[in-house]
Amino acid sequence: MSTREKVSDAWAMLWRRDRLSAIGLVLLAMLVLLGLFGPYLPLDDATKIAVGPRLTPPSWRFPFGTDELGRSFLPRVILGIRATFLLSASAVLITSCFGAVLGMTAGYLRGTADQLIARCADVLFAFPALLIGLLIAAVLGPGNFSAIVVIAVATLPLFVRVIRSVTLGLAGRGFIVAAEVAGASSMRIMRVHILPNVAGALVVQLTYALSVGMIIESVLSFLGLGVQPPGASLGSLLRQGSAYLTFAPWLALSSGLVLSSAIMSVNLVGDAIRDILEPLYGRPLT
Amino acid sequence: MNIGSRFRGAIAASALVGSVIGVAFTAHAADKTLVWGKPAEITGFDVHVAGTVASWEMYQMVYETLLTADENLKVQPALAESWEQTSATSYVFKLRPGAKFSNGRPVTAADVAGSLQRIKNPETASYWSAQLGTIARIETPDDQTVKVELETPHPAFLPALAHVSAAILPIQELKAGEFNPAKEMLGSGPFMVKEHKQDESWSLARNPYYWGKSLPVADELEALIIPDDSARVAALRDGRIDFTTFENPDIAKMLSSAANIAVLPLKTTNYFRIDVNALSPKSAFIDRRVRQAMNLALDRDAINNLVFAGTTSVDYPVPAAFGKSACKATPSYALPRDQRLEKAKALLKEAGNEHPKVTLLATSSDPVFAMIAQVAQQSLADAGFDVQIQQPPMAEYLKRVFTDGDFDLAISWLAGYTDPSMVIAWWNPKFALWNQAFQQDVPALDNVLDQIKTMQDGPDRDAKLDEACKLIEDGANVLALVSKVDYVAYRSDRVKLKLPARSGSSNTFQYVAEFEPRH
Amino acid sequence: MRLFVYILSKLASAFITMLGVSALVFVSLRFIPGGYADILLGPFVTPAAREVIERRYGLDQPLWVQFVHWLVSLLHGDFGVSMVTQQPVINEFLRRAPVTLELASLAMALALAIGLPLGVMAGSSPPGLRRDGFARVIGAIGAGVPDFVLGTTLILIFSVWSLWLRVGGYTPFTQDPILNLRTMLLPAITLAVFGGALILRTSRDAVLRVMTEGYITAAVARGERPIDIVRRHVLRNASIPVVTVVTTYFGFLMGGAVVAEVLFSIPGVGLYAYNGLQNRDYAIVETSVLLAAFVFVVVNTLADVLYAIIDPRVSVDATR
């Protein structure tokens, strides 16, 4: 079978089995494509002021209307999608690497390393994430870098905990013991034997952390601490739109809708991935 | 008299008695309360220290000053019933006989003298100290008379006494340790504080000893702290608040279409400004030509049209509201935009920095600043500037600009007060002190400003104002943008307000004692 | 007795965690640019005035001196004063705690009331049935819409068409319960949607897992009614992950309360802490973090106790 046939078969199976996840996948793909290639579309410049009259409702000329400085809103939303995805994805990718290493070390090596790492993860977890975010953003100053740091710090404990518990479960297994007996170093054991086995849990956590990261980034931008103007992320667009809620609601509604769709699609895809990696479809009651 | 007329008489009599009782009941049952939607909580209780409008507007309900300013920005009596300027440096104030603090004690000359001295005392950390001039000596020949002797002539002394930061405190209680101005408020104004829930609400009751006859009209004033614009709009519509203020002209426009809500734009002598860092070697603006180029490249009309929908007007360092023509003839205001851009580019070329990379700070706590910043960013880009906007929160913005001098450009606003010479006095950093981190000291400008301070209003002073404007334009260190308009929105069916047509000391509610609740 | 030792050891480690957290907060607060002197004096801050204010409020002392001073005061029960009002912050916290508690309880109640039944129903119904799909859609939407997006939308809808619910204008429950609910329902709904979705998904998953166990098949073979099966076998076995997610949701609620209180102007602890951070009113932020960590620790300990009660197999070995 050619690749194309294989893909279309897989798609047909997904659509039949789990329509919801299929929709989520489509949505996510659309948004990611928009984010990647959106700036190259033949639309107005996202930062150019006074392209049209201020605060006009959606029309053919301006599909999402114009904002308070006369900028076309659709290209700004596309810019927002791009910023939100890029920021959250890069933060989560970095964190997953650190989290995996720390979790494996804690779970496999046990002892003081475990105590230290687990304790730190607990401390971070005990902090209300919002206050951490506000503090970090306040110390580092608003902007992309602090947004990435906040997302990383807030999602790190998640990774550490999950990877650690999976590693704990693996530690007594036969092939690990065999490798130890054979004299393999801890590093090698972690890299060659443990890592492939936690990969599944890692991927599942990755998608979950991505949606958490997107929420955190948008909350930060909503509070004015994330992306700075005239740049835009979906959260900062929502913030600007809320000021004009009662007489230019399309600003807040469109950015809110896109943000929610993005997070929802990530969740749905994450669900589907988890269902594949950890199948649990049970037998029916009757 | 026959029975019929006696009967009628009895009915008439009982009706009269009944209506009198009825009126008495209704008058008692409906306590007249005003509800104010206050956009921000105060930042501190000490009236001589706090430097924010959010604090001033609350102080104005409770405290009073010696003088006040009217709609034409002329000084009028307040706690001082009359005054006389016996020489260029001497003033005699006669206090109002009936004025009392809300604890019943009359306001005396000792209170006035003590308050002025407290402001001048460096330990108080009052920013208003400089505006009062240098006081040589204060005498209190009797309880109702205060004599102030300045070291040098300072015509802005009287207008300075009209700003709430020069409020008269009960010095006797302060000295006795019964009154701590950092924790509580005790004044001679129309209202007194009954209860305060931080960030939530204030309950003020009428000052029973207030000198105004049958004033204040209202018995109680409730202030609800509602920072969010949309929430204040909702509260106004609901009837939960009677009156409030907005800075956003879009909201004002939207509200004016509502049937029972009236919106009044209040012209002020305040204006939005842009600070330029002339002192930091890390900033491109250390070169005066780059500063001048920036000033020429600014498009103030665009700011007016795009940020304020054309509802305000371009403003000058000497606020246009005073009716002076000073500053209007300088190149950055008089020339058309394309000529200004040409000059700007030429200046940048001369300075050897044709594409300066600069940062522009606009604190995130006020969305209007960010909008001005974005318009400025695009206008400056036309001349070759590469502007990056940053939106630090308020505390960080204040530290970076006024203490560290860690910025290139920053958006803010200035209060114009009640005399043309008051706001431009800040252009001398040795006088102002608060802009020492970024304002360059220009001795020629200092001299002119000193001269202006000693001159009375007239053609000679106007000529000096022109000179000052030219020097300000030349230095391009702090520049005016557009005039700041405050919008007062209120429920016309629930309250009758009296507002000044123009306000000089951010004293929007100076006639609050006359506000009439209609419910 | 073992339970008691278990709880005690948990509390001890929690105490250490709290200490670490407060030290972290204390230090990082003072690294944030800008202080109360800037906020108080506003744009008219001069170097001399700044010094006077900082000296007056003890902010010019070295960091460790301030920290020790704060710790010592804590031991005396003195949580510091707000720099704006010069009044003890603990009074404000005590006054506002019931408000946030009410908000959190309402949200939790709503989330459980919606999420749990839907999740159990979805998990126990045969796959491919509409009920499951419907529940999953609700779960996906609920987890996908951030609380401030939902809050903003609700504010828009309910300030234009009042529909009996109010935006802003909090009245205490003791003063007027109906008015209080009218104001608290919207922020509670805003927070509850995410929790409901979370609980729905978790309970659905937990129930689905339980369904694959052998004893369920045995019960079906015995001819038990579906309702009884759910009641007797499913609920208890599925409840551990649900307890976990409820604890996680509670942690979320503490942060989410800030957003809801800021959006809807509810005078609770969250809004107080947020304003305190903006005003660089250190005592407020330090105390609120301490309080939040304390509450979180208590809730987690309660959850651990619940685990032990629900599932006697859970080891109460302190060295887990």
JSON list of C-alpha atoms in Angstrom, two decimals, chain C residues 21-192:
[
{"chain": "C", "resi": 21, "resn": "VAL", "atom": "CA", "xyz": [8.13, 28.57, 50.34]},
{"chain": "C", "resi": 22, "resn": "SER", "atom": "CA", "xyz": [7.95, 31.63, 52.58]},
{"chain": "C", "resi": 23, "resn": "ALA", "atom": "CA", "xyz": [11.68, 32.21, 52.43]},
{"chain": "C", "resi": 24, "resn": "LEU", "atom": "CA", "xyz": [11.49, 32.02, 48.65]},
{"chain": "C", "resi": 25, "resn": "VAL", "atom": "CA", "xyz": [8.63, 34.49, 48.51]},
{"chain": "C", "resi": 26, "resn": "PHE", "atom": "CA", "xyz": [10.22, 36.85, 50.99]},
{"chain": "C", "resi": 27, "resn": "VAL", "atom": "CA", "xyz": [13.43, 37.09, 49.01]},
{"chain": "C", "resi": 28, "resn": "SER", "atom": "CA", "xyz": [11.90, 37.26, 45.55]},
{"chain": "C", "resi": 29, "resn": "LEU", "atom": "CA", "xyz": [9.50, 40.02, 46.61]},
{"chain": "C", "resi": 30, "resn": "ARG", "atom": "CA", "xyz": [12.40, 42.25, 47.41]},
{"chain": "C", "resi": 31, "resn": "PHE", "atom": "CA", "xyz": [13.96, 41.55, 44.04]},
{"chain": "C", "resi": 32, "resn": "ILE", "atom": "CA", "xyz": [10.96, 42.80, 42.17]},
{"chain": "C", "resi": 33, "resn": "PRO", "atom": "CA", "xyz": [11.73, 46.24, 40.75]},
{"chain": "C", "resi": 34, "resn": "GLY", "atom": "CA", "xyz": [9.93, 49.06, 42.50]},
{"chain": "C", "resi": 35, "resn": "GLY", "atom": "CA", "xyz": [8.83, 49.30, 46.12]},
{"chain": "C", "resi": 36, "resn": "TYR", "atom": "CA", "xyz": [6.15, 50.91, 48.24]},
{"chain": "C", "resi": 37, "resn": "ALA", "atom": "CA", "xyz": [8.03, 54.21, 48.29]},
{"chain": "C", "resi": 38, "resn": "ASP", "atom": "CA", "xyz": [7.52, 54.43, 44.54]},
{"chain": "C", "resi": 39, "resn": "ILE", "atom": "CA", "xyz": [3.83, 53.60, 44.80]},
{"chain": "C", "resi": 40, "resn": "LEU", "atom": "CA", "xyz": [3.17, 56.06, 47.62]},
{"chain": "C", "resi": 41, "resn": "LEU", "atom": "CA", "xyz": [5.07, 59.00, 46.20]},
{"chain": "C", "resi": 42, "resn": "GLY", "atom": "CA", "xyz": [4.04, 58.27, 42.63]},
{"chain": "C", "resi": 43, "resn": "PRO", "atom": "CA", "xyz": [5.81, 60.17, 39.90]},
{"chain": "C", "resi": 44, "resn": "PHE", "atom": "CA", "xyz": [7.07, 62.70, 42.41]},
{"chain": "C", "resi": 45, "resn": "VAL", "atom": "CA", "xyz": [9.52, 60.35, 44.04]},
{"chain": "C", "resi": 46, "resn": "THR", "atom": "CA", "xyz": [12.80, 62.11, 44.87]},
{"chain": "C", "resi": 47, "resn": "PRO", "atom": "CA", "xyz": [15.85, 60.31, 46.21]},
{"chain": "C", "resi": 48, "resn": "ALA", "atom": "CA", "xyz": [15.56, 62.07, 49.58]},
{"chain": "C", "resi": 49, "resn": "ALA", "atom": "CA", "xyz": [11.86, 61.29, 49.98]},
{"chain": "C", "resi": 50, "resn": "ARG", "atom": "CA", "xyz": [12.44, 57.68, 48.98]},
{"chain": "C", "resi": 51, "resn": "GLU", "atom": "CA", "xyz": [15.06, 57.30, 51.68]},
{"chain": "C", "resi": 52, "resn": "VAL", "atom": "CA", "xyz": [12.77, 58.75, 54.32]},
{"chain": "C", "resi": 53, "resn": "ILE", "atom": "CA", "xyz": [9.92, 56.39, 53.39]},
{"chain": "C", "resi": 54, "resn": "GLU", "atom": "CA", "xyz": [12.16, 53.36, 53.21]},
{"chain": "C", "resi": 55, "resn": "ARG", "atom": "CA", "xyz": [13.72, 54.12, 56.55]},
{"chain": "C", "resi": 56, "resn": "ARG", "atom": "CA", "xyz": [10.32, 54.66, 58.09]},
{"chain": "C", "resi": 57, "resn": "TYR", "atom": "CA", "xyz": [9.08, 51.24, 56.99]},
{"chain": "C", "resi": 58, "resn": "GLY", "atom": "CA", "xyz": [12.29, 49.37, 57.66]},
{"chain": "C", "resi": 59, "resn": "LEU", "atom": "CA", "xyz": [12.95, 48.62, 54.01]},
{"chain": "C", "resi": 60, "resn": "ASP", "atom": "CA", "xyz": [16.50, 49.85, 54.03]},
{"chain": "C", "resi": 61, "resn": "GLN", "atom": "CA", "xyz": [17.76, 47.12, 56.34]},
{"chain": "C", "resi": 62, "resn": "PRO", "atom": "CA", "xyz": [19.82, 44.24, 54.93]},
{"chain": "C", "resi": 63, "resn": "LEU", "atom": "CA", "xyz": [17.79, 41.33, 53.59]},
{"chain": "C", "resi": 64, "resn": "TRP", "atom": "CA", "xyz": [18.59, 38.85, 56.33]},
{"chain": "C", "resi": 65, "resn": "VAL", "atom": "CA", "xyz": [17.75, 41.35, 59.06]},
{"chain": "C", "resi": 66, "resn": "GLN", "atom": "CA", "xyz": [14.34, 41.90, 57.50]},
{"chain": "C", "resi": 67, "resn": "PHE", "atom": "CA", "xyz": [13.80, 38.15, 57.17]},
{"chain": "C", "resi": 68, "resn": "VAL", "atom": "CA", "xyz": [14.73, 37.39, 60.77]},
{"chain": "C", "resi": 69, "resn": "HIS", "atom": "CA", "xyz": [12.57, 40.25, 61.97]},
{"chain": "C", "resi": 70, "resn": "TRP", "atom": "CA", "xyz": [9.66, 38.88, 59.99]},
{"chain": "C", "resi": 71, "resn": "LEU", "atom": "CA", "xyz": [10.13, 35.32, 61.27]},
{"chain": "C", "resi": 72, "resn": "VAL", "atom": "CA", "xyz": [10.31, 36.53, 64.86]},
{"chain": "C", "resi": 73, "resn": "SER", "atom": "CA", "xyz": [7.15, 38.60, 64.42]},
{"chain": "C", "resi": 74, "resn": "LEU", "atom": "CA", "xyz": [5.44, 35.57, 62.90]},
{"chain": "C", "resi": 75, "resn": "LEU", "atom": "CA", "xyz": [6.21, 33.53, 65.99]},
{"chain": "C", "resi": 76, "resn": "HIS", "atom": "CA", "xyz": [4.47, 36.23, 68.02]},
{"chain": "C", "resi": 77, "resn": "GLY", "atom": "CA", "xyz": [1.48, 36.03, 65.72]},
{"chain": "C", "resi": 78, "resn": "ASP", "atom": "CA", "xyz": [2.26, 39.38, 64.10]},
{"chain": "C", "resi": 79, "resn": "PHE", "atom": "CA", "xyz": [1.82, 39.12, 60.36]},
{"chain": "C", "resi": 80, "resn": "GLY", "atom": "CA", "xyz": [2.82, 42.69, 59.66]},
{"chain": "C", "resi": 81, "resn": "VAL", "atom": "CA", "xyz": [0.90, 45.79, 58.65]},
{"chain": "C", "resi": 82, "resn": "SER", "atom": "CA", "xyz": [-0.27, 46.99, 55.27]},
{"chain": "C", "resi": 83, "resn": "MET", "atom": "CA", "xyz": [1.85, 49.90, 54.23]},
{"chain": "C", "resi": 84, "resn": "VAL", "atom": "CA", "xyz": [-1.09, 51.71, 52.72]},
{"chain": "C", "resi": 85, "resn": "THR", "atom": "CA", "xyz": [-3.34, 51.65, 55.76]},
{"chain": "C", "resi": 86, "resn": "GLN", "atom": "CA", "xyz": [-0.82, 50.95, 58.53]},
{"chain": "C", "resi": 87, "resn": "GLN", "atom": "CA", "xyz": [-3.29, 48.42, 59.94]},
{"chain": "C", "resi": 88, "resn": "PRO", "atom": "CA", "xyz": [-2.51, 44.75, 60.68]},
{"chain": "C", "resi": 89, "resn": "VAL", "atom": "CA", "xyz": [-3.01, 42.61, 57.58]},
{"chain": "C", "resi": 90, "resn": "ILE", "atom": "CA", "xyz": [-4.30, 39.62, 59.52]},
{"chain": "C", "resi": 91, "resn": "ASN", "atom": "CA", "xyz": [-7.54, 41.47, 60.25]},
{"chain": "C", "resi": 92, "resn": "GLU", "atom": "CA", "xyz": [-8.15, 42.01, 56.56]},
{"chain": "C", "resi": 93, "resn": "PHE", "atom": "CA", "xyz": [-7.40, 38.36, 55.86]},
{"chain": "C", "resi": 94, "resn": "LEU", "atom": "CA", "xyz": [-9.83, 37.20, 58.51]},
{"chain": "C", "resi": 95, "resn": "ARG", "atom": "CA", "xyz": [-12.45, 39.53, 57.14]},
{"chain": "C", "resi": 96, "resn": "ARG", "atom": "CA", "xyz": [-11.97, 38.35, 53.58]},
{"chain": "C", "resi": 97, "resn": "ALA", "atom": "CA", "xyz": [-11.32, 34.65, 54.07]},
{"chain": "C", "resi": 98, "resn": "PRO", "atom": "CA", "xyz": [-15.04, 33.75, 54.33]},
{"chain": "C", "resi": 99, "resn": "VAL", "atom": "CA", "xyz": [-15.66, 35.44, 50.99]},
{"chain": "C", "resi": 100, "resn": "THR", "atom": "CA", "xyz": [-13.05, 33.44, 49.14]},
{"chain": "C", "resi": 101, "resn": "LEU", "atom": "CA", "xyz": [-14.12, 30.33, 51.01]},
{"chain": "C", "resi": 102, "resn": "GLU", "atom": "CA", "xyz": [-17.68, 30.86, 49.86]},
{"chain": "C", "resi": 103, "resn": "LEU", "atom": "CA", "xyz": [-16.52, 31.35, 46.29]},
{"chain": "C", "resi": 104, "resn": "ALA", "atom": "CA", "xyz": [-14.37, 28.23, 46.36]},
{"chain": "C", "resi": 105, "resn": "SER", "atom": "CA", "xyz": [-17.10, 26.14, 48.00]},
{"chain": "C", "resi": 106, "resn": "LEU", "atom": "CA", "xyz": [-19.71, 27.27, 45.49]},
{"chain": "C", "resi": 107, "resn": "ALA", "atom": "CA", "xyz": [-17.36, 26.48, 42.63]},
{"chain": "C", "resi": 108, "resn": "MET", "atom": "CA", "xyz": [-16.43, 23.11, 44.06]},
{"chain": "C", "resi": 109, "resn": "ALA", "atom": "CA", "xyz": [-20.06, 22.22, 44.72]},
{"chain": "C", "resi": 110, "resn": "LEU", "atom": "CA", "xyz": [-21.10, 23.20, 41.21]},
{"chain": "C", "resi": 111, "resn": "ALA", "atom": "CA", "xyz": [-18.15, 21.34, 39.67]},
{"chain": "C", "resi": 112, "resn": "LEU", "atom": "CA", "xyz": [-18.91, 18.18, 41.61]},
{"chain": "C", "resi": 113, "resn": "ALA", "atom": "CA", "xyz": [-22.63, 18.40, 40.98]},
{"chain": "C", "resi": 114, "resn": "ILE", "atom": "CA", "xyz": [-22.13, 18.59, 37.25]},
{"chain": "C", "resi": 115, "resn": "GLY", "atom": "CA", "xyz": [-18.91, 16.67, 36.68]},
{"chain": "C", "resi": 116, "resn": "LEU", "atom": "CA", "xyz": [-19.41, 13.64, 38.86]},
{"chain": "C", "resi": 117, "resn": "PRO", "atom": "CA", "xyz": [-22.81, 12.40, 37.69]},
{"chain": "C", "resi": 118, "resn": "LEU", "atom": "CA", "xyz": [-21.99, 13.08, 34.05]},
{"chain": "C", "resi": 119, "resn": "GLY", "atom": "CA", "xyz": [-18.63, 11.37, 34.32]},
{"chain": "C", "resi": 120, "resn": "VAL", "atom": "CA", "xyz": [-19.96, 8.28, 36.06]},
{"chain": "C", "resi": 121, "resn": "MET", "atom": "CA", "xyz": [-22.81, 8.05, 33.60]},
{"chain": "C", "resi": 122, "resn": "ALA", "atom": "CA", "xyz": [-20.47, 8.42, 30.65]},
{"chain": "C", "resi": 123, "resn": "GLY", "atom": "CA", "xyz": [-18.03, 5.91, 32.00]},
{"chain": "C", "resi": 124, "resn": "SER", "atom": "CA", "xyz": [-20.60, 3.27, 32.78]},
{"chain": "C", "resi": 125, "resn": "SER", "atom": "CA", "xyz": [-22.55, 3.50, 29.56]},
{"chain": "C", "resi": 126, "resn": "PRO", "atom": "CA", "xyz": [-21.72, 1.25, 26.61]},
{"chain": "C", "resi": 127, "resn": "PRO", "atom": "CA", "xyz": [-19.27, 2.81, 24.19]},
{"chain": "C", "resi": 128, "resn": "GLY", "atom": "CA", "xyz": [-20.61, 4.39, 21.05]},
{"chain": "C", "resi": 129, "resn": "LEU", "atom": "CA", "xyz": [-23.66, 5.65, 22.85]},
{"chain": "C", "resi": 130, "resn": "ARG", "atom": "CA", "xyz": [-24.56, 9.28, 22.50]},
{"chain": "C", "resi": 131, "resn": "ARG", "atom": "CA", "xyz": [-24.32, 9.85, 26.22]},
{"chain": "C", "resi": 132, "resn": "ASP", "atom": "CA", "xyz": [-20.61, 9.18, 26.26]},
{"chain": "C", "resi": 133, "resn": "GLY", "atom": "CA", "xyz": [-19.90, 11.42, 23.30]},
{"chain": "C", "resi": 134, "resn": "PHE", "atom": "CA", "xyz": [-21.99, 14.19, 24.76]},
{"chain": "C", "resi": 135, "resn": "ALA", "atom": "CA", "xyz": [-20.15, 14.03, 28.06]},
{"chain": "C", "resi": 136, "resn": "ARG", "atom": "CA", "xyz": [-16.81, 14.03, 26.30]},
{"chain": "C", "resi": 137, "resn": "VAL", "atom": "CA", "xyz": [-17.74, 17.13, 24.32]},
{"chain": "C", "resi": 138, "resn": "ILE", "atom": "CA", "xyz": [-18.73, 18.92, 27.49]},
{"chain": "C", "resi": 139, "resn": "GLY", "atom": "CA", "xyz": [-15.51, 17.82, 29.10]},
{"chain": "C", "resi": 140, "resn": "ALA", "atom": "CA", "xyz": [-13.44, 19.01, 26.16]},
{"chain": "C", "resi": 141, "resn": "ILE", "atom": "CA", "xyz": [-15.12, 22.40, 26.01]},
{"chain": "C", "resi": 142, "resn": "GLY", "atom": "CA", "xyz": [-14.97, 22.89, 29.73]},
{"chain": "C", "resi": 143, "resn": "ALA", "atom": "CA", "xyz": [-11.29, 22.10, 29.90]},
{"chain": "C", "resi": 144, "resn": "GLY", "atom": "CA", "xyz": [-10.54, 24.18, 26.84]},
{"chain": "C", "resi": 145, "resn": "VAL", "atom": "CA", "xyz": [-12.06, 27.51, 27.78]},
{"chain": "C", "resi": 146, "resn": "PRO", "atom": "CA", "xyz": [-9.75, 29.36, 30.19]},
{"chain": "C", "resi": 147, "resn": "ASP", "atom": "CA", "xyz": [-11.47, 30.85, 33.20]},
{"chain": "C", "resi": 148, "resn": "PHE", "atom": "CA", "xyz": [-10.79, 34.45, 32.28]},
{"chain": "C", "resi": 149, "resn": "VAL", "atom": "CA", "xyz": [-12.17, 33.94, 28.77]},
{"chain": "C", "resi": 150, "resn": "LEU", "atom": "CA", "xyz": [-15.34, 32.50, 30.21]},
{"chain": "C", "resi": 151, "resn": "GLY", "atom": "CA", "xyz": [-15.45, 35.19, 32.86]},
{"chain": "C", "resi": 152, "resn": "THR", "atom": "CA", "xyz": [-15.14, 37.98, 30.31]},
{"chain": "C", "resi": 153, "resn": "THR", "atom": "CA", "xyz": [-17.87, 36.44, 28.16]},
{"chain": "C", "resi": 154, "resn": "LEU", "atom": "CA", "xyz": [-20.17, 36.07, 31.15]},
{"chain": "C", "resi": 155, "resn": "ILE", "atom": "CA", "xyz": [-19.53, 39.67, 32.14]},
{"chain": "C", "resi": 156, "resn": "LEU", "atom": "CA", "xyz": [-20.44, 40.76, 28.64]},
{"chain": "C", "resi": 157, "resn": "ILE", "atom": "CA", "xyz": [-23.64, 38.76, 28.57]},
{"chain": "C", "resi": 158, "resn": "PHE", "atom": "CA", "xyz": [-24.82, 39.65, 32.04]},
{"chain": "C", "resi": 159, "resn": "SER", "atom": "CA", "xyz": [-24.02, 43.32, 31.99]},
{"chain": "C", "resi": 160, "resn": "VAL", "atom": "CA", "xyz": [-26.03, 43.76, 28.82]},
{"chain": "C", "resi": 161, "resn": "TRP", "atom": "CA", "xyz": [-28.94, 41.46, 29.80]},
{"chain": "C", "resi": 162, "resn": "SER", "atom": "CA", "xyz": [-29.17, 41.32, 33.55]},
{"chain": "C", "resi": 163, "resn": "LEU", "atom": "CA", "xyz": [-31.13, 38.05, 33.84]},
{"chain": "C", "resi": 164, "resn": "TRP", "atom": "CA", "xyz": [-31.20, 38.28, 37.64]},
{"chain": "C", "resi": 165, "resn": "LEU", "atom": "CA", "xyz": [-27.46, 37.69, 38.05]},
{"chain": "C", "resi": 166, "resn": "ARG", "atom": "CA", "xyz": [-25.26, 40.63, 38.89]},
{"chain": "C", "resi": 167, "resn": "VAL", "atom": "CA", "xyz": [-21.74, 41.64, 37.96]},
{"chain": "C", "resi": 168, "resn": "GLY", "atom": "CA", "xyz": [-20.00, 43.21, 40.90]},
{"chain": "C", "resi": 169, "resn": "GLY", "atom": "CA", "xyz": [-21.43, 44.67, 44.09]},
{"chain": "C", "resi": 170, "resn": "TYR", "atom": "CA", "xyz": [-20.75, 42.06, 46.71]},
{"chain": "C", "resi": 171, "resn": "THR", "atom": "CA", "xyz": [-22.95, 41.87, 49.81]},
{"chain": "C", "resi": 172, "resn": "PRO", "atom": "CA", "xyz": [-22.12, 39.51, 52.67]},
{"chain": "C", "resi": 173, "resn": "PHE", "atom": "CA", "xyz": [-24.16, 36.35, 52.95]},
{"chain": "C", "resi": 174, "resn": "THR", "atom": "CA", "xyz": [-25.27, 37.21, 56.45]},
{"chain": "C", "resi": 175, "resn": "GLN", "atom": "CA", "xyz": [-26.63, 40.52, 55.29]},
{"chain": "C", "resi": 176, "resn": "ASP", "atom": "CA", "xyz": [-28.66, 39.41, 52.28]},
{"chain": "C", "resi": 177, "resn": "PRO", "atom": "CA", "xyz": [-28.30, 35.82, 51.10]},
{"chain": "C", "resi": 178, "resn": "ILE", "atom": "CA", "xyz": [-30.22, 36.27, 47.88]},
{"chain": "C", "resi": 179, "resn": "LEU", "atom": "CA", "xyz": [-28.24, 39.32, 46.77]},
{"chain": "C", "resi": 180, "resn": "ASN", "atom": "CA", "xyz": [-25.07, 37.57, 47.78]},
{"chain": "C", "resi": 181, "resn": "LEU", "atom": "CA", "xyz": [-25.83, 34.57, 45.60]},
{"chain": "C", "resi": 182, "resn": "ARG", "atom": "CA", "xyz": [-26.80, 36.78, 42.70]},
{"chain": "C", "resi": 183, "resn": "THR", "atom": "CA", "xyz": [-23.33, 38.28, 42.79]},
{"chain": "C", "resi": 184, "resn": "MET", "atom": "CA", "xyz": [-21.35, 35.14, 43.62]},
{"chain": "C", "resi": 185, "resn": "LEU", "atom": "CA", "xyz": [-22.94, 32.79, 41.09]},
{"chain": "C", "resi": 186, "resn": "LEU", "atom": "CA", "xyz": [-21.21, 34.22, 38.03]},
{"chain": "C", "resi": 187, "resn": "PRO", "atom": "CA", "xyz": [-17.66, 34.01, 39.39]},
{"chain": "C", "resi": 188, "resn": "ALA", "atom": "CA", "xyz": [-18.45, 30.60, 40.86]},
{"chain": "C", "resi": 189, "resn": "ILE", "atom": "CA", "xyz": [-19.68, 29.36, 37.48]},
{"chain": "C", "resi": 190, "resn": "THR", "atom": "CA", "xyz": [-16.57, 30.78, 35.84]},
{"chain": "C", "resi": 191, "resn": "LEU", "atom": "CA", "xyz": [-14.38, 28.73, 38.14]},
{"chain": "C", "resi": 192, "resn": "ALA", "atom": "CA", "xyz": [-16.63, 25.68, 38.21]}
]
